[in-house]
């Protein structure tokens, strides 16, 4: 090589080094600008929330002044109540005081690779009265029930022991069988019975009986079993059938409950969301209501009844237990009529029925639903001759409102011969819509545009509010009320990012002062103080590359618990400390 060639090589190397340094500087500048854009976006969302809050306050003041002037200028004794103005005034007084700082802020337990074959967990929920019990479904169709409290033990192997003791089920078969079913999208515990239900991508709905074993490490005497086909189907004229109220076995229960498209959401009724007399069966055992909704707009309302009132295992010396004797570990068995084999616990027998009370065919997919107290959003035409049994709130795609479906019994509805009709024949349905848009100026109507979809809703611990997670980077706190005093939006929560391609989720703190929510940009969980509408903390724990897929908060347990699942393939439990 000549000296000129060496000098040329040195020059090229210098240029390459210079280009690399310039590239580093440019990358740092891009990162800095990206961070600034994110800060400006959050500031913009915060300002929009403040503007909307000031606009609502101004509207409230103007309406109050109008009512005062109207009362002064009117000489008639007749008074017309403006329900919207009364509602707006009452909404301003909600959540005046900031939270007390008590919320789940500490990561206490991490359960890695919770589902087999490194599958992502897609859904999770806590038991409504025993927050030490959680259920989760995976993308591979596997289902697990975990008594996670044992993971808090100081033992170095506590987490692994907890995973070893969890109850496992494939939605396609018996305990311990290979996963061969569709991904599990949603899951919910029954409050009054040891049952949990989940919905799958293939449109199937499953009822799972479970029994948690002894709480000591090393014990594996629990039971987790799909008992969907063990129930007897009870037909109902109210569902469009001409048959009498008798059981039928013409086809399996699982095929009867099958939806034509994937399950979007499902929910069990709580003890205070349905009338104690409306849906009770002839036996003294609980008869909870299960509602399922799918992507084709079909909504099914099911009543699950256990004909036997005693809960016992199928052993030679059967032990009877009353519902009031259930311990915190739900250590009981339900009578199930099935001869399939499974690997955990003694064989159990059940005698129960499923009744399809109502089937709704809505024009749009139902993204979210939940039970609300029966006094919420009742029809203004209801009178003393009707008894409201339950109210379901749901949101359809491409609609600007919440829909409240109130089911009630007509107490004066008799047959021509004077005899009372059956309970199924008496049940009626009313539907009311509450707009989530602003009112049109100068009219009593509301704007009709659709700017977001409510993807998830949860009822507050006080049963007075709904937390609505939307597809527009906006979470809404909605106050429940009756038609005579219409509810409305109390707060708008901003500062996160969620669109229609993400999975927006929210959960309440146990004291109802804080709301948790996920964001699609990273794995953190935002914590809002509802009173101020501001984010007070971002919980870091999940991998930043794996956004939170689902979460659930404790409402009836003994402590403040938050559980979350993420695409980092972990289940994480957060406690207040």
C-alpha atoms as one frame of an Amber mdcrd trajectory, in Angstrom:
protein
   0.000   0.000   0.000   1.184   3.504  -0.735   1.213   6.361   1.693  -1.696
   7.919  -0.204  -3.775   4.786   0.254  -3.076   4.760   3.973  -4.034   8.420
   4.249  -7.256   7.712   2.333  -8.134   4.854   4.690  -7.480   7.081   7.688
  -9.690   9.767   6.189 -12.534   7.320   5.585 -12.230   6.032   9.129 -12.386
   9.572  10.461 -15.510  10.272   8.393 -17.149   7.089   9.664 -16.335   7.975
  13.269 -17.656  11.486  12.756 -20.877  10.133  11.214 -21.384   7.795  14.129
 -20.952  10.602  16.640 -23.388  12.788  14.703 -25.852   9.889  14.644 -25.590
   9.534  18.429 -26.251  13.241  18.852 -29.262  13.060  16.527 -30.669  10.027
  18.352 -30.356  11.784  21.693 -32.091  14.819  20.226 -34.911  12.661  18.849
 -35.385  11.016  22.250 -35.484  14.423  23.916 -38.053  15.738  21.434 -40.130
  12.575  21.817 -40.206  13.055  25.586 -41.206  16.702  25.117 -44.006  15.727
  22.730 -45.283  13.210  25.290 -45.210  15.836  28.044 -47.038  18.323  25.820
 -49.647  15.694  24.940 -50.299  14.971  28.603 -50.455  18.698  29.357 -52.947
  19.149  26.516 -55.172  16.363  27.902 -54.999  17.926  31.369 -55.958  21.351
  30.005 -58.858  19.839  28.075 -60.091  18.198  31.274 -59.838  21.515  33.172
 -61.663  23.377  30.398 -64.456  20.823  30.444 -64.677  21.051  34.247 -64.917
  24.864  34.111 -67.514  24.637  31.345 -69.657  22.310  33.474 -69.333  24.611
  36.492 -70.318  27.599  34.369 -73.303  25.713  32.961 -74.363  24.751  36.468
 -74.186  28.390  37.633 -76.153  29.626  34.632 -78.858  27.002  35.129 -79.089
  27.834  38.825 -79.528  31.526  38.025 -82.193  30.697  35.431 -84.117  28.618
  37.965 -83.930  31.435  40.554 -85.180  34.027  38.049 -87.927  31.689  36.914
 -89.142  31.062  40.461 -89.233  34.817  41.152 -91.239  35.611  38.014 -93.765
  32.782  38.370 -96.924  33.409  40.439 -98.388  29.928  39.930 -98.098  27.368
  42.761 -97.256  24.613  40.247 -93.506  23.795  40.184 -91.771  22.071  37.270
 -88.647  20.133  38.264 -85.741  20.403  35.861 -84.125  17.015  36.398 -81.057
  17.855  34.340 -80.276  21.024  36.276 -80.821  19.265  39.585 -78.571  16.475
  38.426 -75.890  18.893  37.248 -75.925  20.656  40.596 -75.610  17.381  42.482
 -72.764  16.183  40.266 -70.651  19.191  41.205 -70.775  18.163  44.876 -69.499
  14.617  44.194 -65.891  13.789  45.061 -65.131  17.171  46.606 -62.530  15.889
  49.048 -59.220  14.467  47.813 -58.309  10.880  48.548 -56.676   9.855  51.815
 -53.677   8.237  50.146 -54.870   4.677  50.782 -54.654   2.630  47.597 -52.704
  -0.372  46.310 -49.315   1.210  45.703 -46.807  -1.574  46.407 -45.986  -4.599
  44.275 -46.281  -7.514  46.712 -46.406 -10.678  44.554 -45.230 -11.523  41.037
 -46.349 -14.826  39.514 -44.285 -15.424  36.342 -45.296 -17.556  33.358 -48.618
 -18.253  34.949 -49.991 -20.138  31.922 -48.391 -23.145  30.265 -46.363 -22.985
  27.075 -45.369 -19.385  27.803 -48.881 -18.173  26.891 -50.063 -14.652  27.591
 -52.694 -14.152  30.322 -55.697 -12.363  28.808 -58.038 -11.834  31.746 -58.083
 -11.849  35.537 -60.510 -11.194  38.385 -60.613 -11.310  42.179 -63.299 -13.101
  44.152 -65.867 -10.497  45.284 -65.711 -11.516  48.954 -62.377 -13.335  49.216
 -59.679 -11.197  47.626 -57.022 -13.844  48.354 -58.512 -15.841  45.477 -58.036
 -14.928  41.802 -58.891 -16.522  38.472 -57.115 -15.993  35.160 -57.504 -17.225
  31.592 -54.797 -17.552  28.962 -54.330 -17.205  25.223 -53.796 -20.968  25.000
 -57.207 -21.736  26.524 -55.887 -22.676  29.954 -57.639 -21.531  33.114 -56.237
 -21.232  36.626 -57.569 -20.428  40.088 -54.897 -19.264  42.513 -54.919 -18.752
  46.252 -52.134 -16.191  45.999 -51.815 -15.347  49.717 -49.350 -18.178  50.233
 -46.856 -16.338  48.014 -46.419 -13.766  50.804 -44.699 -16.374  52.938 -41.020
 -15.609  53.757 -40.067 -18.975  52.291 -37.711 -18.560  49.287 -39.836 -21.042
  47.346 -43.179 -19.438  48.249 -43.971 -18.254  44.715 -43.167 -21.597  43.118
 -45.201 -23.446  45.758 -48.135 -21.142  45.043 -47.881 -21.902  41.331 -47.645
 -25.631  42.032 -50.799 -25.536  44.173 -52.956 -23.518  41.779 -55.983 -25.233
  40.243 -55.576 -25.728  36.495 -58.206 -26.447  33.860 -58.339 -26.448  30.108
 -61.596 -24.961  28.850 -61.793 -27.901  26.477 -61.802 -30.678  29.057 -61.129
 -32.008  32.529 -58.512 -30.910  34.981 -54.984 -31.582  33.859 -55.885 -32.220
  30.212 -53.961 -30.636  27.382 -54.979 -27.133  26.372 -57.002 -27.431  23.192
 -59.622 -24.701  23.449 -59.936 -21.122  22.251 -58.338 -18.205  24.107 -60.212
 -17.145  27.249 -61.231 -13.494  26.927 -63.205 -12.718  30.100 -63.748 -14.292
  33.515 -65.859 -13.579  36.600 -66.500 -15.210  39.978 -69.972 -15.949  41.330
 -70.419 -14.342  44.745 -72.919 -16.768  46.281 -71.787 -20.136  44.882 -68.387
 -21.799  44.310 -68.685 -21.226  40.568 -66.683 -19.136  38.139 -67.501 -18.541
  34.477 -65.415 -17.555  31.493 -66.024 -16.757  27.838 -63.824 -17.774  24.906
 -62.852 -16.605  21.461 -64.929 -19.392  19.896 -68.131 -18.035  21.518 -68.367
 -20.711  24.199 -69.350 -20.029  27.822 -68.127 -22.305  30.606 -69.220 -22.828
  34.201 -66.444 -24.022  36.493 -66.907 -25.543  39.921 -63.929 -25.109  42.223
 -62.832 -26.127  45.686 -59.690 -24.621  47.167 -57.669 -27.130  49.159 -55.948
 -26.777  52.502 -53.999 -23.553  52.796 -50.820 -25.300  53.975 -47.985 -25.744
  51.485 -47.799 -29.034  49.683 -51.530 -29.736  49.819 -53.236 -30.427  46.492
 -56.720 -31.591  47.421 -58.476 -28.830  45.511 -61.008 -29.297  42.699 -61.397
 -27.342  39.470 -63.888 -28.782  37.019 -65.962 -27.724  33.995 -69.537 -28.585
  34.979 -71.358 -26.730  32.203 -72.975 -29.854  30.751 -73.933 -31.185  34.186
 -76.772 -28.694  34.512 -80.300 -29.288  33.257 -81.704 -26.694  30.849 -85.032
 -25.165  31.902 -87.016 -23.597  29.081 -88.937 -20.358  29.496 -91.768 -18.835
  27.509 -90.197 -15.477  28.135 -87.325 -16.595  25.924 -89.598 -17.187  22.964
 -90.161 -20.909  23.542 -93.597 -22.518  23.455 -92.563 -25.240  25.882 -93.625
 -25.358  29.464 -91.188 -24.618  32.243 -89.675 -28.107  32.140 -86.180 -29.466
  31.773 -84.890 -30.777  28.459 -81.853 -32.803  27.402 -82.234 -32.567  23.619
 -78.743 -31.090  23.346 -75.884 -30.223  25.632 -75.914 -27.093  27.735 -72.621
 -25.927  26.236 -74.080 -25.910  22.716 -77.180 -24.090  23.969 -75.101 -21.362
  25.585 -72.827 -21.070  22.545 -72.691 -17.644  20.870 -72.114 -17.323  17.135
 -69.197 -14.926  17.700 -66.598 -14.477  20.393 -67.604 -13.463  23.910 -66.957
  -9.804  24.636 -67.880  -9.721  28.315 -69.847 -11.472  31.037 -70.871 -10.741
  34.628 -72.484 -12.400  37.641 -75.073 -10.634  39.747 -74.142  -9.691  43.284
 -76.316 -10.166  46.332 -77.533  -6.552  46.179 -77.877  -6.122  42.395 -81.018
  -8.306  42.098 -84.210  -8.435  44.069 -84.166 -11.047  46.804 -87.613 -12.264
  45.842 -87.751 -11.789  42.101 -85.387 -14.418  40.863 -85.310 -16.832  43.763
 -86.145 -20.404  42.938 -88.424 -22.708  44.859 -85.472 -23.899  46.928 -83.692
 -21.846  49.535 -80.350 -22.049  47.721 -79.010 -18.962  45.903 -80.037 -18.428
  42.272 -77.535 -15.923  40.857 -77.866 -14.371  37.414 -75.191 -14.652  34.725
 -75.163 -12.311  31.726 -73.076 -13.007  28.623 -72.567 -10.786  25.564 -70.835
 -11.455  22.262 -69.516  -9.612  19.217 -72.720 -10.270  17.259 -74.799  -8.175
  19.674 -76.428 -11.130  21.432 -76.967 -10.807  25.177 -78.160 -13.756  27.246
 -79.548 -13.497  30.779 -79.242 -16.817  32.610 -80.418 -17.951  36.023 -78.229
 -20.595  37.661 -80.009 -22.655  40.318 -78.793 -25.484  42.488 -81.806 -27.632
  43.377 -80.094 -29.067  46.446 -79.573 -26.868  49.465 -76.846 -29.043  51.005
 -73.280 -28.828  49.785 -71.500 -32.148  50.173 -68.845 -34.349  48.626 -69.693
 -37.692  47.083 -68.156 -39.896  49.759 -69.492 -42.809  51.756 -69.966 -40.526
  54.766 -71.361 -37.362  53.253 -70.833 -34.187  55.243 -73.490 -31.479  54.982
 -72.530 -27.805  55.087 -74.752 -24.744  55.089 -73.885 -21.716  52.951 -73.320
 -19.660  56.096 -70.588 -22.114  57.136 -68.358 -21.449  54.120 -64.873 -20.523
  55.269 -62.629 -17.934  53.670 -61.025 -20.581  51.459 -64.393 -21.618  49.968
 -63.508 -25.146  51.125 -66.753 -26.814  50.055 -68.043 -28.985  47.253 -71.206
 -28.680  45.219 -73.395 -31.557  44.039 -72.564 -32.192  40.379 -74.025 -34.960
  38.232 -71.081 -36.136  36.124 -68.942 -39.251  35.836 -65.933 -37.689  34.099
 -62.574 -38.251  35.732 -60.339 -35.499  37.025 -57.117 -35.443  38.927 -57.788
 -33.243  41.964 -60.080 -33.848  44.921 -62.951 -36.279  45.433 -65.648 -36.750
  42.848 -68.504 -34.325  43.435 -72.130 -34.414  42.346 -74.493 -31.567  41.525
 -78.189 -31.187  40.765 -78.758 -27.815  39.164 -80.573 -26.018  36.366 -79.874
 -23.223  33.905 -82.757 -21.091  32.735 -82.444 -18.627  29.858 -84.525 -15.743
  31.181 -83.954 -13.348  28.277 -82.136 -13.274  24.963 -81.478  -9.852  23.439
 -80.364  -9.262  19.855 -78.814  -5.807  19.650 -77.727  -4.175  16.381 -74.149
  -3.562  17.576 -71.554  -5.524  19.524 -71.685  -5.067  23.301 -68.237  -4.060
  24.521 -68.916  -3.752  28.266 -71.649  -4.506  30.795 -72.230  -4.846  34.517
 -75.050  -5.163  37.036 -76.112  -1.989  38.807 -78.414  -1.600  41.835 -82.024
  -2.260  40.894 -83.043   1.282  41.873 -80.751   2.749  39.206 -82.248   4.029
  35.958 -85.715   2.625  36.480 -88.409   3.329  33.979 -90.478   6.379  34.825
 -93.571   4.351  33.962 -92.917   1.811  36.725 -95.543   1.871  39.452 -96.300
   0.125  42.690 -97.731  -2.788  40.703 -94.279  -3.644  39.364 -91.241  -5.015
  41.171 -87.855  -4.329  39.624 -85.729  -7.450  39.759 -82.428  -6.307  38.281
 -80.837  -3.676  36.075 -78.013  -4.269  33.612 -75.964  -1.407  32.222 -74.206
  -1.957  28.900 -72.629  -0.051  26.040 -72.910  -0.891  22.352 -70.436   0.080
  19.707 -71.402   3.064  17.516 -73.779   4.508  20.112 -73.336   7.690  22.193
 -75.154   6.446  25.281 -75.274   3.918  28.087 -78.210   1.524  27.915 -79.970
   0.416  31.109 -82.067  -2.747  30.803 -84.410  -3.044  33.780 -86.214  -6.362
  34.276 -89.265  -6.288  36.506 -92.329  -8.335  37.427 -95.889  -7.175  36.830
 -97.593  -7.994  40.136-101.078  -7.353  38.707-100.648  -9.567  35.661-103.123
 -12.469  36.064-104.568 -15.102  33.780-108.128 -14.890  32.486-109.273 -17.460
  35.042-108.008 -15.278  37.875-104.944 -17.368  38.648-101.526 -15.786  38.757
 -99.180 -16.364  35.829 -95.805 -17.948  36.346 -92.905 -15.758  37.284 -91.302
 -16.200  33.861 -94.457 -15.025  32.072 -94.778 -11.932  34.271 -91.283 -10.616
  33.651 -91.170  -7.384  31.643 -88.333  -5.316  30.212 -87.776  -1.580  29.929
 -84.812   0.128  28.277 -83.538   3.628  28.966 -80.618   5.408  27.322 -78.394
   7.948  29.066 -76.322  10.021  26.655 -72.616  10.522  27.302 -72.564  13.636
  25.111 -73.250  17.263  25.957 -76.698  18.800  25.580 -77.503  20.738  22.421
 -77.668  24.428  23.309 -81.211  25.739  23.518 -82.838  22.306  23.340 -83.559
  19.377  25.621 -81.739  16.940  23.332 -78.169  15.693  23.312 -75.540  15.605
  20.611 -75.686  12.400  18.569 -72.080  12.017  17.414 -70.048   9.008  18.553
 -66.501   9.933  19.531 -65.509   6.867  21.575 -66.507   3.396  22.706 -66.793
   2.298  26.319 -64.546  -0.763  26.353 -64.846  -1.636  30.051 -66.996  -0.636
  33.036 -66.784  -1.337  36.756 -69.141  -0.499  39.600 -67.733   1.488  42.514
 -67.618  -0.004  46.024 -70.407   2.387  47.064 -72.589   1.132  44.150 -73.226
   4.762  43.164 -70.752   5.270  40.315 -69.423   3.575  37.212 -65.864   3.784
  35.971 -65.907   3.769  32.158 -62.707   3.023  30.224 -63.009   4.371  26.682
 -61.139   4.031  23.398 -60.258   7.753  23.307 -57.618   8.039  26.067 -60.383
   9.094  28.426 -61.792   7.396  31.506 -65.175   8.586  32.772 -66.659   8.543
  36.273 -70.427   8.295  35.807 -72.967   8.746  38.576 -75.908   6.346  38.659
 -79.356   7.696  39.391 -83.001   7.310  38.368 -84.822   8.709  35.371 -86.494
  11.373  37.511 -83.042  12.659  38.460 -80.779  11.733  35.570 -77.220  10.717
  36.378 -74.257  12.065  34.522 -70.514  12.450  34.148 -68.792  13.412  37.392
 -65.163  13.389  36.254 -63.088  12.856  33.133 -59.712  11.239  33.739 -56.876
  11.928  31.306 -53.101  11.455  31.175 -52.920   7.973  29.624 -53.136   6.608
  26.084 -55.694   4.054  24.878 -57.353   3.706  21.489 -59.759   1.278  19.884
 -56.991  -1.230  19.195 -55.936  -1.451  22.837 -57.658  -2.989  25.857 -58.626
  -0.096  28.179 -59.308  -1.307  31.716 -60.085   0.359  35.043 -60.554  -0.745
  38.651 -61.572   1.002  41.881 -59.653   1.253  45.101 -61.534  -0.233  48.026
 -62.361   3.196  49.492 -63.719   4.420  46.136 -61.459   7.508  46.143 -59.016
   6.274  43.498 -59.281   4.637  40.092 -56.607   2.480  38.483 -56.202   2.333
  34.721 -53.846   0.907  32.130 -52.162   2.626  29.201 -51.152   1.123  25.883
 -47.762   2.869  25.695 -46.036   0.921  28.479 -46.606  -1.493  31.333 -47.399
   1.032  34.058 -50.716   1.418  35.889 -52.031   4.951  36.349 -53.642   5.899
  39.669 -56.112   8.796  39.576 -57.384  10.753  42.544 -61.015  11.003  41.455
 -61.657  14.286  43.275 -58.873  16.188  41.507 -58.974  14.132  38.320 -55.177
  13.961  38.312 -52.737  11.072  38.222 -51.101  10.771  41.640 -48.841   7.812
  40.839 -47.784   5.475  38.063 -47.246   1.952  39.349 -44.137   0.442  37.762
 -43.806  -3.319  37.881 -44.767  -4.900  34.580 -42.204  -4.836  31.793 -42.422
  -1.581  29.886 -42.755  -3.455  26.629 -45.758  -5.462  27.836 -48.914  -3.383
  28.330 -51.410  -4.371  31.009 -54.164  -6.536  29.512 -56.627  -6.723  32.419
 -56.973  -5.770  36.078 -59.336  -6.103  39.007 -59.715  -4.465  42.398 -61.059
  -5.731  45.700 -64.438  -4.457  46.844 -65.559  -6.880  49.542 -62.357  -8.450
  50.834 -60.432  -7.618  53.942 -57.701  -5.499  52.350 -57.012  -3.140  49.468
 -55.834  -5.407  46.635 -55.190  -4.800  42.944 -54.399  -7.643  40.542 -53.123
  -7.146  36.988 -52.016  -9.300  34.071 -49.782  -8.203  31.238 -48.247  -9.308
  27.993 -45.050  -9.843  29.978 -46.779 -13.129  30.938 -47.055 -12.333  34.637
 -49.784 -11.877  37.213 -48.941  -9.164  39.725 -50.663  -8.388  43.014 -50.443
  -4.889  44.493 -51.149  -4.032  48.141 -51.318  -0.839  50.173 -48.322  -0.228
  52.385
